[in-house]
CSV table of C-alpha atoms in Angstrom, one decimal:
chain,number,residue,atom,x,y,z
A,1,UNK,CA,204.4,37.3,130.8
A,2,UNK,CA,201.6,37.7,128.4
A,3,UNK,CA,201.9,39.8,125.0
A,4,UNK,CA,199.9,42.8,124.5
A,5,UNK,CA,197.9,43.1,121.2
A,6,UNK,CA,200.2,45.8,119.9
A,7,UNK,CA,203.1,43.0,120.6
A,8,UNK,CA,201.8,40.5,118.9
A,9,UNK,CA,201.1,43.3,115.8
A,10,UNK,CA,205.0,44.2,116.1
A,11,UNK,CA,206.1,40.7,116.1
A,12,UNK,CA,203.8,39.7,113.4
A,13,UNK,CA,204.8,42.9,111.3
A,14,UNK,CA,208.6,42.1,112.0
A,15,UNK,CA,208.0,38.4,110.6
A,16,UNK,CA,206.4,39.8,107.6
A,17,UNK,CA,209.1,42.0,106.7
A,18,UNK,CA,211.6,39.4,107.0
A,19,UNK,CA,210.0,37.0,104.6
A,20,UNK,CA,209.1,40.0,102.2
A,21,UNK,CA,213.2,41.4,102.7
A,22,UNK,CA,214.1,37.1,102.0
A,23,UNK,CA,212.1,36.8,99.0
A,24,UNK,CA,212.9,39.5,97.4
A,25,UNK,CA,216.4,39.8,98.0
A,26,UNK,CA,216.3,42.9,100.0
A,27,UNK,CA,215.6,45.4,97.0
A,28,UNK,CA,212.4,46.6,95.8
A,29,UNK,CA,211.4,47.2,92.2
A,30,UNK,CA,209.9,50.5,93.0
A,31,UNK,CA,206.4,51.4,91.3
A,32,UNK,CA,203.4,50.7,92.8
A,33,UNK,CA,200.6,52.9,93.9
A,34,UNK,CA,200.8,54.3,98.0
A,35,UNK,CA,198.5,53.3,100.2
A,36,UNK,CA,196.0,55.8,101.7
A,37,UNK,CA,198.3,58.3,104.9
A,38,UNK,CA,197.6,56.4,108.1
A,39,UNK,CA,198.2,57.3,111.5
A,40,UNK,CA,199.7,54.3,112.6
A,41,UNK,CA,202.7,52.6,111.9
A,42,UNK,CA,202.4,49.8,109.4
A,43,UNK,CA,204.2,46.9,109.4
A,44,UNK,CA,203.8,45.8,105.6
A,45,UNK,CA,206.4,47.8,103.7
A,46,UNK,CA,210.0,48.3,104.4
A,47,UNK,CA,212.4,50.7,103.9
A,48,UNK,CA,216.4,52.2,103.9
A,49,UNK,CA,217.0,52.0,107.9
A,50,UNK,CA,217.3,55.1,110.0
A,51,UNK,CA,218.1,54.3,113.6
A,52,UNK,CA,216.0,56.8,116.0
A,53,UNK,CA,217.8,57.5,119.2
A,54,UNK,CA,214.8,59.0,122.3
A,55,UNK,CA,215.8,59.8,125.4
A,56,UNK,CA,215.2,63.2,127.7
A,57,UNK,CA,214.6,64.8,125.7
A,58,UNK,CA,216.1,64.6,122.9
A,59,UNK,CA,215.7,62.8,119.5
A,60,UNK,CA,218.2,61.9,117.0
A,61,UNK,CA,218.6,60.0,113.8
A,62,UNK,CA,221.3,57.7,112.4
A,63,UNK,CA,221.8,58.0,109.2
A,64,UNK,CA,219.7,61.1,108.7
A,65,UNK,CA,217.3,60.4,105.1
A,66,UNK,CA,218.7,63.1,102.5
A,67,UNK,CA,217.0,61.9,99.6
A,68,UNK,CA,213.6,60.9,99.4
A,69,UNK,CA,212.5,57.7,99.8
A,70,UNK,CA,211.2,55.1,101.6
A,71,UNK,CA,212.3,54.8,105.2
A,72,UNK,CA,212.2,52.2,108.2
A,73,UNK,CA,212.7,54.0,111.4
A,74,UNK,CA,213.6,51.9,114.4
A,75,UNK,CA,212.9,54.1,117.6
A,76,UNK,CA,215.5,53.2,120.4
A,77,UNK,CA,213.8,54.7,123.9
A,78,UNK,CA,217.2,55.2,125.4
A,79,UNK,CA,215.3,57.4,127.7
A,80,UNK,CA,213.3,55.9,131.5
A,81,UNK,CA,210.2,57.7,130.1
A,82,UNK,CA,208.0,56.2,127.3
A,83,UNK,CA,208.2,58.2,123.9
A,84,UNK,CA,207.4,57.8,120.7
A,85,UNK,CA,207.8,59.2,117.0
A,86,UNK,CA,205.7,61.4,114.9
A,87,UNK,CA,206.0,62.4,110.9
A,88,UNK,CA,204.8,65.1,109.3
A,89,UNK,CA,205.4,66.7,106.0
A,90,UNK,CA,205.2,66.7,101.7
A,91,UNK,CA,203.2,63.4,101.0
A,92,UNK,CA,202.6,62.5,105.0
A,93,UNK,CA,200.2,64.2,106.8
A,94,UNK,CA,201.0,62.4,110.0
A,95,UNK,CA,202.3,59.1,111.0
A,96,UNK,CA,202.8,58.0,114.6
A,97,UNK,CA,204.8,55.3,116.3
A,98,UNK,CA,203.4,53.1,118.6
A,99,UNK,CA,204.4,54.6,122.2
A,100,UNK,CA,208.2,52.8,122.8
A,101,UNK,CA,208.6,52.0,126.6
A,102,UNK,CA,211.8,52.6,127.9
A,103,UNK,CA,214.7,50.2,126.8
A,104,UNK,CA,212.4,48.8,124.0
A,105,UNK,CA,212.0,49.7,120.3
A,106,UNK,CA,209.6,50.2,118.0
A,107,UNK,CA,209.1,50.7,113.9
A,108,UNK,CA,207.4,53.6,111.8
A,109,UNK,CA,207.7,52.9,107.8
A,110,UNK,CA,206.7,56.1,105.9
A,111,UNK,CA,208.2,57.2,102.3
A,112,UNK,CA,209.4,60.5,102.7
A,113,UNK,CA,209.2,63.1,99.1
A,114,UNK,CA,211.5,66.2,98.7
A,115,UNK,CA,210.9,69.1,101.6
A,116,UNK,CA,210.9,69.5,105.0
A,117,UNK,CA,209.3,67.4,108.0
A,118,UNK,CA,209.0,67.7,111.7
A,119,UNK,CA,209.5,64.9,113.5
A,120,UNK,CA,208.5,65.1,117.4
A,121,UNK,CA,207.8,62.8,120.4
A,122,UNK,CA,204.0,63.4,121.1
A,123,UNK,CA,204.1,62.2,124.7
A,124,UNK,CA,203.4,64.7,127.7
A,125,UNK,CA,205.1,67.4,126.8
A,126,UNK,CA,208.0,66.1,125.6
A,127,UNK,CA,207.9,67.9,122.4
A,128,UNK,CA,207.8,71.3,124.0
A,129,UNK,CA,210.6,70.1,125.9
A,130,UNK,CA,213.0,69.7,123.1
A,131,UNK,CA,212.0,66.1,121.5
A,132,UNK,CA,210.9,68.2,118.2
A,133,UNK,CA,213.4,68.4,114.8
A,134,UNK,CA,213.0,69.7,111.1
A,135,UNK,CA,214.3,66.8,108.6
A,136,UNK,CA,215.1,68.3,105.1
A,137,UNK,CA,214.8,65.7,102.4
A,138,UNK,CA,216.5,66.8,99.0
């Protein structure tokens, strides 16, 4: 089987993060400047793990983020219909997943400031269908 573009980007991203989360011992010193809102995932920074259950059509998050931060979501399509993850809110004015087929997973880094976001699955019509939530970061 050959490896899509947007594979190899994952797989590259994944390695990257692991050698960033072994050098540094798994904590960050905080501080820094924030890069520029994308519209992709990027696979440079890591964050505190949220696991992202998708499936018909519904969307839900393990732990749920309470405090801001920045956050790693790993997007489980549980689901037998592609989906994928969207962001918006204080500090992110949108940030998309790559579209997850079903029974893969995917990653979306973003650092999430006090308020509320909505967080939806972009694909079709799922988010009309009920793959749409409000996140309240304290």
């Amino acid at each position: 089987m050959g490896r899509t573009a947007r594979d190899r980007a994952v797989m590259v991203g994944a390695v990257a993060a692991l050698l960033t989360f072994a050098a540094c011992g798994g904590t960050s010193g905080g501080g820094g400047s924030a890069a520029a809102p994308s519209t992709s995932a990027k696979a440079t920074a890591t964050g505190q793990p949220v696991s992202v259950v998708e499936k018909e059509f519904s969307i839900v998050l393990t732990p749920k983020p309470v405090k801001a931060g920045n956050y790693t979501f790993t997007i489980h399509n549980a689901g037998t219909f592609p989906h994928n993850l969207n962001i918006k809110g204080p500090g992110v004015a949108q940030q998309s997943s790559a579209t997850v087929s079903p029974g893969q997973t995917g990653d979306l880094t973003v650092t999430l400031q006090q308020g509320s976001y909505e967080l939806w699955c972009s694909v079709d019509s799922h988010k009309d269908r009920g793959m749409d939530l409000t996140l309240k970061v304290g």
